[in-house]
Coordinates of C-alpha atoms in Angstrom, one line a residue:
X95 CA 32.3 -114.2 164.9
X96 CA 35.6 -113.0 163.4
X97 CA 37.8 -114.4 162.1
X98 CA 41.3 -113.5 160.3
X99 CA 41.7 -114.1 156.0
X100 CA 43.9 -116.8 155.0
X101 CA 47.5 -115.8 154.3
X102 CA 47.2 -117.9 150.7
X103 CA 44.0 -115.6 149.4
X104 CA 45.1 -114.5 146.3
X105 CA 43.5 -111.7 144.1
X106 CA 43.4 -110.9 140.1
X107 CA 42.0 -107.7 139.5
X108 CA 40.7 -107.8 136.1
X109 CA 39.4 -105.8 133.3
X110 CA 36.9 -106.5 130.8
X111 CA 37.7 -110.4 132.7
X112 CA 41.7 -109.9 131.6
X113 CA 44.5 -109.6 134.1
X114 CA 45.0 -105.9 134.7
X115 CA 48.2 -103.4 134.0
X116 CA 49.0 -100.0 133.9
X117 CA 48.1 -99.5 130.1
X118 CA 44.6 -101.2 131.0
X119 CA 44.3 -98.6 134.2
X120 CA 44.7 -95.8 131.8
X121 CA 41.4 -94.3 130.3
X122 CA 44.2 -93.1 127.3
X123 CA 45.5 -96.6 126.7
X124 CA 42.7 -99.4 128.0
X125 CA 41.1 -98.4 124.6
X126 CA 44.5 -99.8 122.8
X127 CA 45.0 -102.6 124.3
X128 CA 41.0 -103.5 124.4
X129 CA 41.1 -103.4 120.7
X130 CA 45.1 -104.2 119.0
X131 CA 45.4 -106.9 122.0
X132 CA 42.5 -108.3 123.1
X133 CA 40.1 -108.4 120.7
X134 CA 42.1 -109.9 118.2
X135 CA 43.6 -112.5 120.1
X136 CA 40.1 -113.6 121.1
X137 CA 39.4 -113.4 117.1
X138 CA 42.6 -115.7 116.3
X139 CA 41.5 -118.0 118.7
X140 CA 38.0 -118.3 117.1
X141 CA 39.4 -118.2 114.3
X142 CA 41.7 -121.6 114.3
X143 CA 42.1 -122.3 118.2
X144 CA 44.7 -125.5 117.4
X145 CA 47.3 -122.4 116.1
X146 CA 46.8 -122.0 119.7
X147 CA 46.7 -125.1 121.1
X148 CA 49.8 -126.3 119.5
X149 CA 52.3 -123.0 120.0
X150 CA 51.5 -123.3 123.8
X151 CA 53.5 -127.0 123.6
X152 CA 56.6 -124.9 123.5
X153 CA 57.5 -123.2 126.8
X154 CA 59.6 -120.6 124.6
X155 CA 56.1 -119.2 123.5
X156 CA 54.7 -119.2 126.4
X157 CA 54.5 -115.4 127.1
X158 CA 52.6 -115.1 123.1
X159 CA 49.9 -114.0 122.2
X160 CA 48.1 -116.9 122.4
X161 CA 45.2 -117.9 124.2
X162 CA 45.9 -121.3 127.2
X163 CA 42.1 -123.0 126.3
X164 CA 41.4 -126.0 124.7
X165 CA 40.0 -126.0 121.6
X166 CA 36.7 -126.8 123.5
X167 CA 36.3 -123.7 125.2
X168 CA 36.0 -121.5 121.5
X169 CA 32.4 -120.9 122.4
X170 CA 33.0 -119.6 125.8
X171 CA 35.8 -117.9 124.1
X172 CA 33.5 -116.0 121.2
X173 CA 31.1 -115.1 123.7
X174 CA 33.7 -112.9 125.6
X175 CA 34.3 -111.4 122.4
X176 CA 31.1 -111.3 121.0
X177 CA 30.2 -109.6 123.9
X178 CA 33.3 -107.2 123.8
X179 CA 32.6 -105.9 120.8
X180 CA 28.6 -105.2 121.6
X181 CA 30.0 -103.2 125.1
X182 CA 33.2 -102.1 124.3
X183 CA 32.7 -100.0 120.6
X184 CA 33.2 -96.6 121.8
X185 CA 36.7 -98.0 123.3
X186 CA 37.2 -99.3 119.3
X187 CA 36.0 -96.3 117.9
X188 CA 38.9 -94.2 120.7
X189 CA 41.7 -96.4 118.9
X190 CA 40.5 -95.8 115.3
X191 CA 39.7 -92.4 115.5
X192 CA 43.6 -92.6 117.4
X193 CA 44.5 -94.0 113.9
X194 CA 43.1 -91.1 111.4
X195 CA 44.7 -88.4 114.2
X196 CA 47.8 -89.7 113.3
X197 CA 47.7 -89.9 109.9
X198 CA 46.0 -87.0 109.7
X199 CA 48.8 -85.3 111.5
X200 CA 51.6 -87.0 109.2
X201 CA 50.0 -85.6 105.9
X202 CA 49.1 -82.5 107.3
X203 CA 51.6 -80.8 110.0
X204 CA 54.7 -80.8 108.3
X205 CA 55.5 -77.2 110.1
X206 CA 52.8 -74.4 109.9
X207 CA 50.2 -73.8 112.5
X208 CA 47.7 -76.6 113.4
X209 CA 44.7 -74.1 114.2
X210 CA 43.1 -75.3 111.3
X211 CA 43.4 -79.3 111.9
X212 CA 41.4 -79.1 115.4
X213 CA 38.2 -79.1 113.4
X214 CA 39.3 -81.8 111.0
X215 CA 39.9 -84.0 114.9
X216 CA 37.8 -87.5 114.8
X217 CA 34.8 -86.4 117.3
X218 CA 35.2 -88.9 119.6
X219 CA 38.9 -87.3 120.1
X220 CA 37.6 -83.1 120.0
X221 CA 38.2 -81.9 123.8
X222 CA 40.4 -84.7 124.8
X223 CA 43.7 -83.7 122.9
X224 CA 45.9 -80.6 121.7
X225 CA 48.0 -80.9 119.0
X226 CA 51.6 -80.1 118.9
X227 CA 55.1 -79.9 117.3
X228 CA 58.4 -80.4 119.3
X229 CA 61.4 -78.1 118.5
X230 CA 62.5 -79.4 115.4
X231 CA 58.5 -79.0 114.4
X232 CA 57.7 -82.9 114.1
X233 CA 54.0 -83.4 115.0
X234 CA 52.3 -85.0 118.2
X235 CA 49.1 -85.3 119.9
X236 CA 48.7 -85.3 123.3
X237 CA 46.0 -86.6 125.4
X238 CA 44.4 -84.3 128.3
X239 CA 44.4 -87.6 130.6
X240 CA 42.6 -86.4 133.6
X241 CA 40.3 -85.4 131.6
X242 CA 40.0 -89.0 129.9
X243 CA 39.3 -89.9 133.9
X244 CA 36.2 -88.4 133.7
X245 CA 34.9 -89.6 130.3
X246 CA 33.6 -92.8 129.3
X247 CA 36.7 -94.5 128.2
X248 CA 37.4 -94.6 132.6
X249 CA 35.1 -97.4 132.7
X250 CA 35.0 -98.8 136.1
X251 CA 32.1 -100.8 134.9
X252 CA 34.9 -103.6 133.2
X253 CA 36.0 -103.9 136.2
X254 CA 36.1 -106.8 138.7
X255 CA 38.1 -109.4 140.7
X256 CA 38.6 -113.2 141.2
X257 CA 39.3 -114.6 144.2
X258 CA 41.2 -118.0 145.2
X259 CA 43.7 -119.6 147.3
X260 CA 46.7 -120.8 146.1
X261 CA 48.5 -123.6 147.4
X262 CA 51.7 -123.5 145.2
X263 CA 53.5 -120.8 143.0
X264 CA 52.6 -123.1 139.2
X265 CA 49.9 -120.4 137.6
X266 CA 49.6 -119.9 133.9
X267 CA 50.8 -117.0 132.6
X268 CA 48.3 -114.6 132.7
X269 CA 48.3 -111.7 130.6
X270 CA 48.1 -113.3 127.5
X271 CA 44.7 -115.5 128.3
X272 CA 40.8 -114.0 130.1
X273 CA 38.9 -115.7 132.7
X274 CA 35.8 -117.1 131.2
X275 CA 32.6 -117.3 133.0
X276 CA 32.0 -120.0 134.9
X277 CA 36.0 -120.6 136.1
X278 CA 35.1 -119.9 139.4
X279 CA 31.9 -118.4 141.8
X280 CA 34.1 -116.2 143.4
X281 CA 34.4 -113.6 140.7
X282 CA 33.3 -110.2 141.9
X283 CA 32.4 -107.8 140.1
X284 CA 33.5 -104.9 142.0
X285 CA 35.8 -101.7 141.1
X286 CA 39.7 -102.3 141.7
X287 CA 38.4 -98.6 144.3
X288 CA 36.0 -100.8 146.7
X289 CA 36.4 -100.1 150.6
X290 CA 35.0 -103.6 151.0
X291 CA 38.9 -105.4 149.1
X292 CA 40.7 -103.0 151.5
X293 CA 38.1 -104.7 154.4
X294 CA 38.8 -108.2 153.3
X295 CA 43.1 -107.7 153.0
X296 CA 42.9 -106.0 156.1
X297 CA 41.8 -109.0 157.7
X298 CA 45.1 -111.1 157.6
X299 CA 46.4 -109.0 160.3
X300 CA 43.4 -107.7 161.9
X301 CA 40.5 -110.4 162.8
X302 CA 36.4 -109.3 161.5
X303 CA 33.7 -110.4 160.0
X304 CA 33.2 -112.5 156.7
X305 CA 29.7 -111.6 156.7
X306 CA 30.5 -108.5 156.8
X307 CA 33.2 -107.5 154.3
X308 CA 30.7 -110.5 152.0
X309 CA 27.8 -107.8 152.1
X310 CA 30.3 -104.9 151.4
X311 CA 31.5 -106.7 148.2
X312 CA 28.0 -108.8 147.1
X313 CA 29.2 -112.1 147.7
X314 CA 26.6 -113.7 145.7
X315 CA 24.2 -116.3 148.0
X316 CA 25.9 -118.9 146.1
X317 CA 29.4 -118.5 146.6
X318 CA 28.8 -118.1 150.2
X319 CA 30.7 -121.6 151.1
X320 CA 33.4 -120.8 149.0
X321 CA 33.4 -117.3 149.9
X322 CA 34.1 -118.6 154.1
X323 CA 36.5 -121.5 153.2
X324 CA 38.5 -118.0 152.8
X325 CA 39.0 -117.3 156.3
X326 CA 40.2 -119.0 159.4
X327 CA 40.0 -118.5 163.2
X328 CA 44.1 -119.6 163.0
X329 CA 46.2 -115.9 163.8
X330 CA 48.4 -115.6 161.6
X331 CA 52.0 -114.9 162.1
X332 CA 53.2 -111.2 163.0
X333 CA 57.0 -110.4 162.5
X334 CA 58.2 -108.1 165.2
X335 CA 58.7 -104.7 164.3
X336 CA 62.4 -103.4 163.9
X337 CA 63.9 -101.7 166.8
X338 CA 67.9 -102.5 165.8
X339 CA 70.9 -100.0 164.8
X340 CA 71.0 -98.9 161.5
X341 CA 68.4 -100.9 158.8
X342 CA 67.5 -104.0 158.1
X343 CA 66.8 -104.8 154.4
X344 CA 64.7 -107.8 153.5
X345 CA 64.8 -108.9 149.9
X346 CA 60.8 -110.3 149.1
X347 CA 61.7 -111.6 145.5
X348 CA 62.1 -109.7 142.1
X349 CA 62.2 -106.1 142.5
X350 CA 61.0 -106.0 146.0
X351 CA 62.6 -105.1 148.8
X352 CA 62.1 -104.0 152.6
X353 CA 64.0 -101.8 154.1
X354 CA 63.3 -101.2 158.0
X355 CA 65.0 -98.5 160.2
X356 CA 64.4 -97.4 163.9
X357 CA 61.7 -94.8 162.3
X358 CA 60.6 -95.9 159.2
X359 CA 60.1 -98.7 156.5
X360 CA 60.2 -97.9 153.0
X361 CA 58.6 -100.8 150.0
X362 CA 60.3 -100.9 146.9
X363 CA 58.2 -102.6 143.7
X364 CA 55.7 -104.8 145.8
X365 CA 55.4 -108.7 144.1
X366 CA 55.2 -111.0 147.0
X367 CA 54.7 -114.6 147.4
X368 CA 51.6 -115.9 149.2
X369 CA 52.2 -118.3 152.1
X370 CA 52.0 -122.1 151.8
X371 CA 53.3 -125.3 152.8
X372 CA 56.9 -125.1 151.2
X373 CA 60.5 -126.4 150.5
X374 CA 61.5 -123.2 149.6
X375 CA 61.0 -120.5 152.9
X376 CA 60.4 -117.3 151.4
X377 CA 59.3 -113.9 152.7
X378 CA 54.8 -113.4 152.5
X379 CA 52.4 -110.9 153.2
X380 CA 53.5 -112.2 157.0
X381 CA 56.1 -110.7 157.5
X382 CA 55.6 -107.2 156.2
X383 CA 55.3 -104.1 159.0
X384 CA 51.3 -104.1 159.3
X385 CA 52.0 -100.1 158.9
X386 CA 54.1 -100.0 155.9
X387 CA 54.9 -95.7 155.9
X388 CA 56.4 -95.3 152.1
X389 CA 55.5 -98.0 148.9
X390 CA 57.5 -97.1 146.1
X391 CA 57.8 -97.7 142.4
X392 CA 60.6 -97.5 140.0
X393 CA 58.4 -97.7 136.6
X394 CA 55.0 -99.0 135.3
X395 CA 56.3 -102.6 133.9
X396 CA 54.2 -105.3 134.5
X397 CA 56.6 -107.1 137.7
X398 CA 57.5 -104.0 139.1
X399 CA 53.8 -102.0 138.8
X400 CA 51.4 -104.7 140.2
X401 CA 47.4 -104.5 141.0
X402 CA 47.3 -107.6 142.5
X403 CA 49.8 -107.1 145.1
X404 CA 49.0 -103.5 145.2
X405 CA 45.3 -104.1 146.4
X406 CA 45.8 -106.1 149.2
X407 CA 48.1 -103.9 150.8
X408 CA 46.6 -100.1 149.8
X409 CA 45.0 -100.1 153.5
X410 CA 48.6 -100.3 155.2
X411 CA 50.4 -98.1 152.7
X412 CA 51.1 -94.1 154.2
X413 CA 52.8 -92.4 150.9
X414 CA 52.7 -94.5 147.6
X415 CA 56.2 -93.1 145.6
X416 CA 55.5 -92.6 141.5
X417 CA 57.7 -91.3 139.4
X418 CA 55.7 -88.4 137.2
X419 CA 55.4 -88.7 133.7
X420 CA 56.0 -86.1 130.9
X421 CA 52.3 -85.6 130.2
X422 CA 50.3 -86.3 127.2
X423 CA 52.0 -89.2 125.6
X424 CA 50.0 -92.6 125.5
X425 CA 52.8 -94.7 126.0
X426 CA 53.6 -92.7 129.1
X427 CA 50.8 -92.2 131.4
X428 CA 50.1 -90.9 135.3
X429 CA 51.1 -93.6 137.5
X430 CA 49.5 -91.0 140.4
X431 CA 46.3 -90.3 138.0
X432 CA 46.1 -94.4 138.2
X433 CA 46.5 -95.5 142.0
X434 CA 44.8 -92.2 142.8
X435 CA 41.6 -92.9 140.6
X436 CA 41.8 -96.9 141.8
X437 CA 41.8 -95.9 145.4
X438 CA 44.9 -94.9 146.8
X439 CA 44.5 -91.4 149.0
X440 CA 48.0 -90.3 149.0
X441 CA 50.5 -90.8 146.3
X442 CA 53.7 -88.5 146.0
X443 CA 55.3 -87.7 142.3
X444 CA 58.9 -87.5 142.6
X445 CA 61.0 -85.7 139.4
X446 CA 64.7 -86.2 138.6
X447 CA 67.1 -85.1 141.7
X448 CA 63.5 -84.4 143.4
X449 CA 64.2 -85.1 147.3
X450 CA 61.3 -86.5 149.6
X451 CA 62.5 -85.6 153.6
X452 CA 61.1 -89.0 155.1
X453 CA 61.6 -89.3 158.8
X454 CA 65.5 -90.3 159.3
X455 CA 66.9 -89.9 155.9
X456 CA 65.0 -89.2 152.6
X457 CA 64.3 -90.8 149.5
X458 CA 65.4 -88.6 146.1
X459 CA 64.6 -89.8 142.4
X460 CA 67.3 -90.3 140.3
X461 CA 67.5 -90.5 136.6
X462 CA 66.8 -94.1 134.9
X463 CA 67.5 -94.4 131.6
X464 CA 67.4 -97.7 129.4
X465 CA 64.6 -100.5 129.1
X466 CA 61.5 -98.9 127.7
X467 CA 62.7 -99.0 123.7
X468 CA 63.9 -95.8 123.0
X469 CA 60.3 -93.9 123.8
X470 CA 60.0 -91.2 125.4
X471 CA 58.6 -92.6 128.8
X472 CA 59.5 -90.7 131.7
X473 CA 57.7 -92.5 134.6
X474 CA 60.3 -94.2 135.8
X475 CA 62.8 -93.4 138.7
X476 CA 65.8 -94.9 140.8
X477 CA 65.7 -94.9 143.8
X478 CA 68.2 -93.4 146.1
X479 CA 66.9 -93.9 149.8
X480 CA 68.7 -92.9 153.0
X481 CA 68.0 -93.8 156.2
X482 CA 69.6 -95.7 159.1
X483 CA 72.7 -93.6 158.1
X484 CA 72.9 -95.8 155.3
X485 CA 72.7 -95.4 151.5
X486 CA 70.3 -97.7 148.8
X487 CA 70.5 -97.3 145.0
X488 CA 67.3 -99.2 144.2
X489 CA 68.0 -98.2 140.6
X490 CA 65.6 -100.6 139.2
X491 CA 66.1 -102.1 135.8
X492 CA 68.7 -99.2 134.2
X493 CA 70.3 -99.9 131.5
X494 CA 74.0 -97.4 131.4
X495 CA 73.6 -96.7 128.0
X496 CA 75.6 -93.5 128.9
X497 CA 78.0 -93.9 131.3
X498 CA 78.8 -90.5 132.0
X499 CA 75.4 -90.1 133.6
X500 CA 76.9 -91.7 136.4
X501 CA 80.1 -89.7 136.8
X502 CA 77.6 -87.0 136.8
X503 CA 75.0 -88.2 139.7
X504 CA 78.3 -89.2 141.8
X505 CA 79.3 -84.9 142.0
X506 CA 75.4 -85.0 143.0
X507 CA 74.7 -87.3 145.0
X508 CA 78.6 -89.3 146.3
X509 CA 79.4 -92.7 146.5
X510 CA 76.9 -94.9 147.8
X511 CA 76.7 -97.7 150.1
X512 CA 74.0 -100.1 148.3
X513 CA 73.4 -100.9 144.4
X514 CA 70.6 -103.1 143.9
X515 CA 70.4 -103.4 139.9
X516 CA 68.3 -105.4 137.4
X517 CA 70.1 -107.2 134.7
X518 CA 67.6 -108.2 132.7
X519 CA 70.8 -108.1 129.7
X520 CA 68.2 -109.3 127.0
X521 CA 64.5 -108.0 127.4
X522 CA 61.7 -108.5 124.7
X523 CA 60.9 -106.7 121.4
X524 CA 58.9 -103.2 121.7
X525 CA 56.2 -104.9 120.4
X526 CA 56.2 -107.8 122.4
X527 CA 54.7 -104.7 126.2
X528 CA 53.8 -101.6 123.1
X529 CA 52.7 -103.1 119.8
X530 CA 49.2 -102.5 120.8
X531 CA 49.8 -98.5 121.0
X532 CA 51.7 -99.1 118.1
X533 CA 48.9 -97.5 114.9
X534 CA 51.5 -98.8 112.6
X535 CA 53.3 -102.3 112.2
X536 CA 56.5 -101.5 113.7
X537 CA 59.3 -103.3 110.9
X538 CA 60.7 -106.8 112.4
X539 CA 64.9 -105.1 112.3
X540 CA 63.3 -101.9 114.3
X541 CA 61.7 -103.9 116.3
X542 CA 64.0 -106.3 117.6
X543 CA 66.6 -103.4 117.7
X544 CA 64.4 -102.3 120.3
X545 CA 64.6 -103.7 123.1
X546 CA 63.3 -103.7 127.1
X547 CA 67.2 -104.6 127.7
X548 CA 68.5 -103.4 131.3
X549 CA 72.3 -103.0 131.5
X550 CA 74.9 -105.6 130.9
X551 CA 77.8 -106.6 132.4
X552 CA 79.4 -103.7 130.5
X553 CA 77.1 -101.1 131.4
X554 CA 76.6 -102.3 135.1
X555 CA 80.5 -101.8 136.3
X556 CA 80.3 -98.3 135.2
X557 CA 78.1 -97.6 137.4
X558 CA 79.8 -99.4 140.0
X559 CA 83.3 -97.6 138.9
X560 CA 81.4 -94.3 139.3
X561 CA 79.1 -94.5 142.6
X562 CA 81.7 -97.2 144.0
X563 CA 79.7 -99.0 145.7
X564 CA 80.1 -101.0 149.0
X565 CA 78.2 -103.6 148.5
X566 CA 75.8 -104.8 145.3
X567 CA 73.3 -106.9 145.0
X568 CA 72.0 -107.9 141.7
X569 CA 67.9 -107.9 141.9
X570 CA 64.4 -107.7 139.2
X571 CA 65.9 -111.7 137.6
X572 CA 63.1 -112.6 137.2
X573 CA 63.8 -116.1 138.7
X574 CA 61.5 -116.8 141.7
X575 CA 59.5 -119.3 141.1
X576 CA 56.6 -116.9 141.9
X577 CA 57.0 -115.1 139.2
X578 CA 56.8 -117.6 136.8
X579 CA 52.6 -116.9 135.9
X580 CA 54.0 -112.8 135.4
X581 CA 57.8 -113.3 133.1
X582 CA 57.4 -116.3 131.9
X583 CA 61.2 -116.6 132.6
X584 CA 63.0 -119.2 133.1
X585 CA 67.2 -119.1 133.0
X586 CA 69.9 -121.9 132.5
X587 CA 73.3 -121.2 132.9
X588 CA 73.5 -120.5 129.9
X589 CA 71.3 -117.7 129.8
X590 CA 72.7 -114.2 128.8
X591 CA 71.2 -112.5 131.7
X592 CA 73.3 -115.5 134.1
X593 CA 76.4 -115.0 132.5
X594 CA 76.4 -111.0 132.7
X595 CA 75.0 -110.8 135.9
X596 CA 78.0 -113.4 136.9
X597 CA 81.2 -111.4 135.2
X598 CA 79.6 -108.4 137.5
X599 CA 79.4 -110.6 140.3
X600 CA 83.0 -111.6 139.6
X601 CA 84.1 -108.6 138.7
X602 CA 82.6 -106.6 141.8
X603 CA 84.5 -109.0 144.2
X604 CA 87.6 -108.8 142.2
X605 CA 87.6 -105.3 143.3
X606 CA 86.7 -105.8 147.1
X607 CA 83.0 -105.1 146.8
X608 CA 80.3 -107.8 148.8
X609 CA 78.1 -109.0 146.0
X610 CA 75.6 -111.2 145.7
X611 CA 72.5 -112.4 143.5
X612 CA 69.9 -112.5 145.9
X613 CA 67.6 -115.5 145.3
X614 CA 63.9 -116.2 147.3
X615 CA 64.6 -114.8 150.4
X616 CA 67.7 -112.4 151.9
X617 CA 68.1 -110.4 154.6
X618 CA 71.0 -108.0 156.1
X619 CA 71.7 -105.7 158.5
X620 CA 74.0 -102.7 157.7
X621 CA 74.8 -100.4 160.9

């Protein structure tokens, strides 16, 4: 009997049983997060679980380095810790070698040739790195990332997936706590690129055989009933393809926007709610076109490049568009490489001001500065999507640190019709996201000054002034309830993000520009 996958089936992609994001996908960075975050947090919990339990009674600490388990799970966490130390010993050695090499360069690479330093590179890194100077003679390490994907540090055996049904938006914060043995029988030891996952999620719209998929994924007989419960004979809702004039824009929440013309469809930064009975109607997977022509990713932060959603959409996406990285820096891994090695077949990189022709229009990469703690990260782009005779700038979390950038861009791209801009103007400190990549602790004063900040009203208004959009939408604010387990955010009216975005709404309306801050769901047709 052929059946459909239920619309509330979720997947959690796991790496060593921890929820996966981009820095666990790149073999250049995964060792550092395993060693400097996962192992340390588990050691802390095993040593003193009561500290973690007490900390998480304070909602403000929900996104911190605290395991969300009761003290009774210490033995289970210790078992995972012991297995990690045993099976990931080479990852720990890699991390130690990176710190040793950085120290070697700090002492010895002071301007003269570094040829004599190559034999002194720690053995586990030899052949995987190049030693370089910049133009003012500061030394750095260039990791040959494509080669690392063919090394033991690209460890697919650490990948697995956790299947479940969700009946509401409430989920625990996912990045600070691993899944433990016995939490679900539907914990499957398959890599993220496994074709069985494509076959499974294809059944959201096309009926298939649950038995065939179970065999492909190696579902154990002991979990047969739980796996069977993921399917239904009820066909899903089917959205009608947009055939009208102009462009239909649908807001799916956060930075996820679907733009459709008669010729093509473009989806940005997909993080999508599941479908279940709710008094907050929203667009879900069932509202996506069966074929998504272009999926555009602005940057690698976990609320924009979310593997949980990407794996589910992989089979229906024509082309994935990602920003090109700067090549070799730990903070800036290649998004193309990580997606290609995880089953995505047509990934296109864009540079700044590079244009990709699409049916009836184009996608152009525009500079995206700020929001990355002043680190040398180039794998971030705003995208100017031109289709149906309209232009949409999906600016993500761009921070107009230098307003003249937009003055120059105006001379290149002209005025635009629609600006979509995030205003998370008070983001976390550098260590919150990038701490595991740092071999030396960052001073608190430095850490607090280098934050994951987007634009405030003053800076956002500079973008508006120079590009003169007809309409402005403040998105990517993390307010949707299905984002709480990803971002651990809950704003009130006094939060600076709300205060500043309210100011921008007022500013735009005062200039006769239509401005909104969409929430949950929005649809607009631009003709």
